[in-house]
Amino acid sequence: MDELDVEYAGFWVRVGATVIDTLLLMVISYPILISIYGWEYLGFEKIVAGPADLLITWIFPVVAAIWFWSQKQATPGKSALSLRILDADSGKSLSIAQSLGRYLAYFISIIPMGLGLIWVGLDRKKQGWHDKLARTVVVRAKKRGPEPVRFPKA
């Protein structure tokens, strides 16, 4: 896909991708965590219930996001919605370092009441603060729909 075939992905489609990713993580992690900690896990008040929780809830998502961004240009949610995360300067895949920087920059986007995430809806290039800091863009194909409907002429 060359640059003429893509456009910046907006706020709501990116929210949709995040919802898909979150649900996927929950479907994978909750059964494992409940099998380890029991149903009480759902009521734990601590941030981390134990070593398995730390690994599954905190470390695995970081490693998975960085791997998906650098190797596949998208998380499963972004892939499902035909979105790609690219280097803003070259249009190429992100490096591991750039992916890690983007992940860490999410915290900067979230801290001031999520303003850095909401920024996607306000920015000309649809970049959140994490995108600007990591020099990334999220794009999608301009022609996303199915083939146009054509009826034979009578």
PDB file of C-alpha atoms in Angstrom:
ATOM      1  CA  MET A   1       0.000   0.000   0.000  1.00  0.00           C
ATOM      2  CA  ASP A   2       1.618   3.262  -0.980  1.00  0.00           C
ATOM      3  CA  GLU A   3       1.130   6.590   0.748  1.00  0.00           C
ATOM      4  CA  LEU A   4      -1.574   7.720  -1.691  1.00  0.00           C
ATOM      5  CA  ASP A   5      -3.787   4.825  -0.597  1.00  0.00           C
ATOM      6  CA  VAL A   6      -3.815   5.629   3.137  1.00  0.00           C
ATOM      7  CA  GLU A   7      -5.241   8.267   5.438  1.00  0.00           C
ATOM      8  CA  TYR A   8      -4.725   9.055   9.117  1.00  0.00           C
ATOM      9  CA  ALA A   9      -6.914   6.920  11.364  1.00  0.00           C
ATOM     10  CA  GLY A  10      -9.238   8.976  13.538  1.00  0.00           C
ATOM     11  CA  PHE A  11     -10.219   8.872  17.176  1.00  0.00           C
ATOM     12  CA  TRP A  12     -13.231   6.526  17.111  1.00  0.00           C
ATOM     13  CA  VAL A  13     -11.724   3.798  14.956  1.00  0.00           C
ATOM     14  CA  ARG A  14      -8.705   3.805  17.267  1.00  0.00           C
ATOM     15  CA  VAL A  15     -11.013   3.555  20.297  1.00  0.00           C
ATOM     16  CA  GLY A  16     -12.660   0.564  18.603  1.00  0.00           C
ATOM     17  CA  ALA A  17      -9.273  -1.095  18.114  1.00  0.00           C
ATOM     18  CA  THR A  18      -8.433  -0.510  21.778  1.00  0.00           C
ATOM     19  CA  VAL A  19     -11.721  -2.078  22.866  1.00  0.00           C
ATOM     20  CA  ILE A  20     -10.986  -5.162  20.741  1.00  0.00           C
ATOM     21  CA  ASP A  21      -7.463  -5.442  22.200  1.00  0.00           C
ATOM     22  CA  THR A  22      -8.745  -5.007  25.757  1.00  0.00           C
ATOM     23  CA  LEU A  23     -11.429  -7.672  25.331  1.00  0.00           C
ATOM     24  CA  LEU A  24      -8.890 -10.043  23.773  1.00  0.00           C
ATOM     25  CA  LEU A  25      -6.494  -9.533  26.688  1.00  0.00           C
ATOM     26  CA  MET A  26      -9.320 -10.156  29.158  1.00  0.00           C
ATOM     27  CA  VAL A  27     -10.421 -13.347  27.381  1.00  0.00           C
ATOM     28  CA  ILE A  28      -6.850 -14.640  27.517  1.00  0.00           C
ATOM     29  CA  SER A  29      -5.744 -13.445  30.962  1.00  0.00           C
ATOM     30  CA  TYR A  30      -8.810 -13.736  33.210  1.00  0.00           C
ATOM     31  CA  PRO A  31      -9.277 -17.508  32.901  1.00  0.00           C
ATOM     32  CA  ILE A  32      -5.584 -18.031  33.646  1.00  0.00           C
ATOM     33  CA  LEU A  33      -5.586 -15.637  36.600  1.00  0.00           C
ATOM     34  CA  ILE A  34      -8.815 -17.088  38.017  1.00  0.00           C
ATOM     35  CA  SER A  35      -7.386 -20.609  37.713  1.00  0.00           C
ATOM     36  CA  ILE A  36      -4.319 -19.478  39.680  1.00  0.00           C
ATOM     37  CA  TYR A  37      -5.882 -17.161  42.283  1.00  0.00           C
ATOM     38  CA  GLY A  38      -9.493 -18.369  42.296  1.00  0.00           C
ATOM     39  CA  TRP A  39     -12.605 -16.245  41.852  1.00  0.00           C
ATOM     40  CA  GLU A  40     -11.331 -13.998  44.653  1.00  0.00           C
ATOM     41  CA  TYR A  41      -8.967 -12.525  42.065  1.00  0.00           C
ATOM     42  CA  LEU A  42     -11.833 -10.418  40.713  1.00  0.00           C
ATOM     43  CA  GLY A  43     -12.224  -8.781  44.139  1.00  0.00           C
ATOM     44  CA  PHE A  44      -8.540  -8.181  44.972  1.00  0.00           C
ATOM     45  CA  GLU A  45      -7.916  -4.614  46.063  1.00  0.00           C
ATOM     46  CA  LYS A  46      -4.164  -4.743  45.567  1.00  0.00           C
ATOM     47  CA  ILE A  47      -2.637  -3.571  42.292  1.00  0.00           C
ATOM     48  CA  VAL A  48      -0.805  -6.893  41.916  1.00  0.00           C
ATOM     49  CA  ALA A  49      -2.198 -10.131  43.376  1.00  0.00           C
ATOM     50  CA  GLY A  50       1.072 -12.046  43.011  1.00  0.00           C
ATOM     51  CA  PRO A  51       3.887 -12.993  40.635  1.00  0.00           C
ATOM     52  CA  ALA A  52       1.621 -14.564  37.998  1.00  0.00           C
ATOM     53  CA  ASP A  53      -0.581 -11.458  38.035  1.00  0.00           C
ATOM     54  CA  LEU A  54       2.467  -9.232  37.571  1.00  0.00           C
ATOM     55  CA  LEU A  55       3.608 -11.317  34.621  1.00  0.00           C
ATOM     56  CA  ILE A  56       0.201 -11.742  32.937  1.00  0.00           C
ATOM     57  CA  THR A  57      -1.370  -8.349  33.636  1.00  0.00           C
ATOM     58  CA  TRP A  58       1.609  -5.994  33.482  1.00  0.00           C
ATOM     59  CA  ILE A  59       4.606  -7.527  31.690  1.00  0.00           C
ATOM     60  CA  PHE A  60       2.903  -9.634  28.982  1.00  0.00           C
ATOM     61  CA  PRO A  61       0.854  -6.705  27.556  1.00  0.00           C
ATOM     62  CA  VAL A  62       3.981  -4.532  27.270  1.00  0.00           C
ATOM     63  CA  VAL A  63       5.968  -7.239  25.490  1.00  0.00           C
ATOM     64  CA  ALA A  64       3.015  -8.150  23.242  1.00  0.00           C
ATOM     65  CA  ALA A  65       2.309  -4.528  22.237  1.00  0.00           C
ATOM     66  CA  ILE A  66       5.960  -3.845  21.424  1.00  0.00           C
ATOM     67  CA  TRP A  67       6.227  -7.070  19.421  1.00  0.00           C
ATOM     68  CA  PHE A  68       3.003  -6.453  17.477  1.00  0.00           C
ATOM     69  CA  TRP A  69       3.900  -2.819  16.725  1.00  0.00           C
ATOM     70  CA  SER A  70       7.429  -3.573  15.543  1.00  0.00           C
ATOM     71  CA  GLN A  71       6.772  -6.872  13.750  1.00  0.00           C
ATOM     72  CA  LYS A  72       3.166  -6.627  12.468  1.00  0.00           C
ATOM     73  CA  GLN A  73       2.610  -2.828  12.410  1.00  0.00           C
ATOM     74  CA  ALA A  74      -0.547  -3.311  14.484  1.00  0.00           C
ATOM     75  CA  THR A  75      -2.068  -5.009  17.492  1.00  0.00           C
ATOM     76  CA  PRO A  76      -4.825  -7.560  16.788  1.00  0.00           C
ATOM     77  CA  GLY A  77      -7.479  -4.863  17.352  1.00  0.00           C
ATOM     78  CA  LYS A  78      -5.818  -2.481  14.930  1.00  0.00           C
ATOM     79  CA  SER A  79      -5.356  -5.305  12.415  1.00  0.00           C
ATOM     80  CA  ALA A  80      -9.049  -6.209  12.676  1.00  0.00           C
ATOM     81  CA  LEU A  81      -9.902  -2.636  11.693  1.00  0.00           C
ATOM     82  CA  SER A  82      -7.176  -2.460   9.002  1.00  0.00           C
ATOM     83  CA  LEU A  83      -5.072   0.093  10.890  1.00  0.00           C
ATOM     84  CA  ARG A  84      -1.269   0.237  10.835  1.00  0.00           C
ATOM     85  CA  ILE A  85       1.211   2.048  13.068  1.00  0.00           C
ATOM     86  CA  LEU A  86       4.111   3.482  11.088  1.00  0.00           C
ATOM     87  CA  ASP A  87       7.134   5.673  11.594  1.00  0.00           C
ATOM     88  CA  ALA A  88       5.923   9.231  10.895  1.00  0.00           C
ATOM     89  CA  ASP A  89       9.055  10.163   8.939  1.00  0.00           C
ATOM     90  CA  SER A  90       9.675   7.097   6.765  1.00  0.00           C
ATOM     91  CA  GLY A  91       6.338   5.268   6.701  1.00  0.00           C
ATOM     92  CA  LYS A  92       8.178   2.089   7.670  1.00  0.00           C
ATOM     93  CA  SER A  93       7.717  -0.312  10.596  1.00  0.00           C
ATOM     94  CA  LEU A  94       8.647   0.861  14.077  1.00  0.00           C
ATOM     95  CA  SER A  95      11.884  -0.248  15.681  1.00  0.00           C
ATOM     96  CA  ILE A  96      11.765  -2.024  19.035  1.00  0.00           C
ATOM     97  CA  ALA A  97      13.164   1.130  20.689  1.00  0.00           C
ATOM     98  CA  GLN A  98      10.547   3.319  19.004  1.00  0.00           C
ATOM     99  CA  SER A  99       7.812   0.866  20.055  1.00  0.00           C
ATOM    100  CA  LEU A 100       9.033   0.927  23.664  1.00  0.00           C
ATOM    101  CA  GLY A 101       9.127   4.732  23.583  1.00  0.00           C
ATOM    102  CA  ARG A 102       5.574   4.815  22.222  1.00  0.00           C
ATOM    103  CA  TYR A 103       4.380   2.486  24.993  1.00  0.00           C
ATOM    104  CA  LEU A 104       6.025   4.577  27.713  1.00  0.00           C
ATOM    105  CA  ALA A 105       4.666   7.767  26.147  1.00  0.00           C
ATOM    106  CA  TYR A 106       1.137   6.425  26.704  1.00  0.00           C
ATOM    107  CA  PHE A 107       1.606   7.287  30.381  1.00  0.00           C
ATOM    108  CA  ILE A 108       2.301  10.912  29.450  1.00  0.00           C
ATOM    109  CA  SER A 109      -0.848  10.872  27.310  1.00  0.00           C
ATOM    110  CA  ILE A 110      -2.963   9.398  30.108  1.00  0.00           C
ATOM    111  CA  ILE A 111      -1.767  11.371  33.160  1.00  0.00           C
ATOM    112  CA  PRO A 112      -3.486  14.713  32.442  1.00  0.00           C
ATOM    113  CA  MET A 113      -7.015  13.192  32.452  1.00  0.00           C
ATOM    114  CA  GLY A 114      -6.404  11.384  29.154  1.00  0.00           C
ATOM    115  CA  LEU A 115      -5.899  14.637  27.242  1.00  0.00           C
ATOM    116  CA  GLY A 116      -3.027  13.144  25.239  1.00  0.00           C
ATOM    117  CA  LEU A 117      -5.349  10.395  23.986  1.00  0.00           C
ATOM    118  CA  ILE A 118      -8.239  12.770  23.264  1.00  0.00           C
ATOM    119  CA  TRP A 119      -5.740  14.820  21.252  1.00  0.00           C
ATOM    120  CA  VAL A 120      -6.118  12.249  18.447  1.00  0.00           C
ATOM    121  CA  GLY A 121      -9.548  13.746  17.756  1.00  0.00           C
ATOM    122  CA  LEU A 122      -8.179  17.291  17.600  1.00  0.00           C
ATOM    123  CA  ASP A 123      -4.913  16.846  15.705  1.00  0.00           C
ATOM    124  CA  ARG A 124      -4.565  17.347  11.944  1.00  0.00           C
ATOM    125  CA  LYS A 125      -2.569  14.110  11.588  1.00  0.00           C
ATOM    126  CA  LYS A 126      -4.694  12.319  14.219  1.00  0.00           C
ATOM    127  CA  GLN A 127      -1.662  11.892  16.480  1.00  0.00           C
ATOM    128  CA  GLY A 128      -1.952  11.486  20.223  1.00  0.00           C
ATOM    129  CA  TRP A 129       0.839  12.773  22.391  1.00  0.00           C
ATOM    130  CA  HIS A 130       2.323   9.251  22.493  1.00  0.00           C
ATOM    131  CA  ASP A 131       2.431   9.307  18.675  1.00  0.00           C
ATOM    132  CA  LYS A 132       4.059  12.730  18.588  1.00  0.00           C
ATOM    133  CA  LEU A 133       6.674  11.762  21.191  1.00  0.00           C
ATOM    134  CA  ALA A 134       7.499   8.471  19.439  1.00  0.00           C
ATOM    135  CA  ARG A 135       7.195  10.008  15.938  1.00  0.00           C
ATOM    136  CA  THR A 136       4.501   7.560  14.815  1.00  0.00           C
ATOM    137  CA  VAL A 137       1.252   7.767  12.868  1.00  0.00           C
ATOM    138  CA  VAL A 138      -1.713   5.410  12.681  1.00  0.00           C
ATOM    139  CA  VAL A 139      -3.090   4.994   9.166  1.00  0.00           C
ATOM    140  CA  ARG A 140      -5.741   3.029   7.333  1.00  0.00           C
ATOM    141  CA  ALA A 141      -6.618   2.351   3.721  1.00  0.00           C
ATOM    142  CA  LYS A 142      -8.716   5.025   2.031  1.00  0.00           C
ATOM    143  CA  LYS A 143     -10.642   2.423   0.057  1.00  0.00           C
ATOM    144  CA  ARG A 144     -11.900   0.166   2.834  1.00  0.00           C
ATOM    145  CA  GLY A 145     -15.295  -0.854   1.609  1.00  0.00           C
ATOM    146  CA  PRO A 146     -16.301  -3.766  -0.517  1.00  0.00           C
ATOM    147  CA  GLU A 147     -16.540  -3.518  -4.260  1.00  0.00           C
ATOM    148  CA  PRO A 148     -19.073  -0.871  -5.353  1.00  0.00           C
ATOM    149  CA  VAL A 149     -22.521  -2.158  -6.311  1.00  0.00           C
ATOM    150  CA  ARG A 150     -23.101  -2.246 -10.043  1.00  0.00           C
ATOM    151  CA  PHE A 151     -26.354  -3.303 -11.661  1.00  0.00           C
ATOM    152  CA  PRO A 152     -26.496  -4.382 -15.271  1.00  0.00           C
ATOM    153  CA  LYS A 153     -28.051  -1.832 -17.552  1.00  0.00           C
ATOM    154  CA  ALA A 154     -31.509  -2.791 -18.714  1.00  0.00           C
TER     155      ALA A 154
END
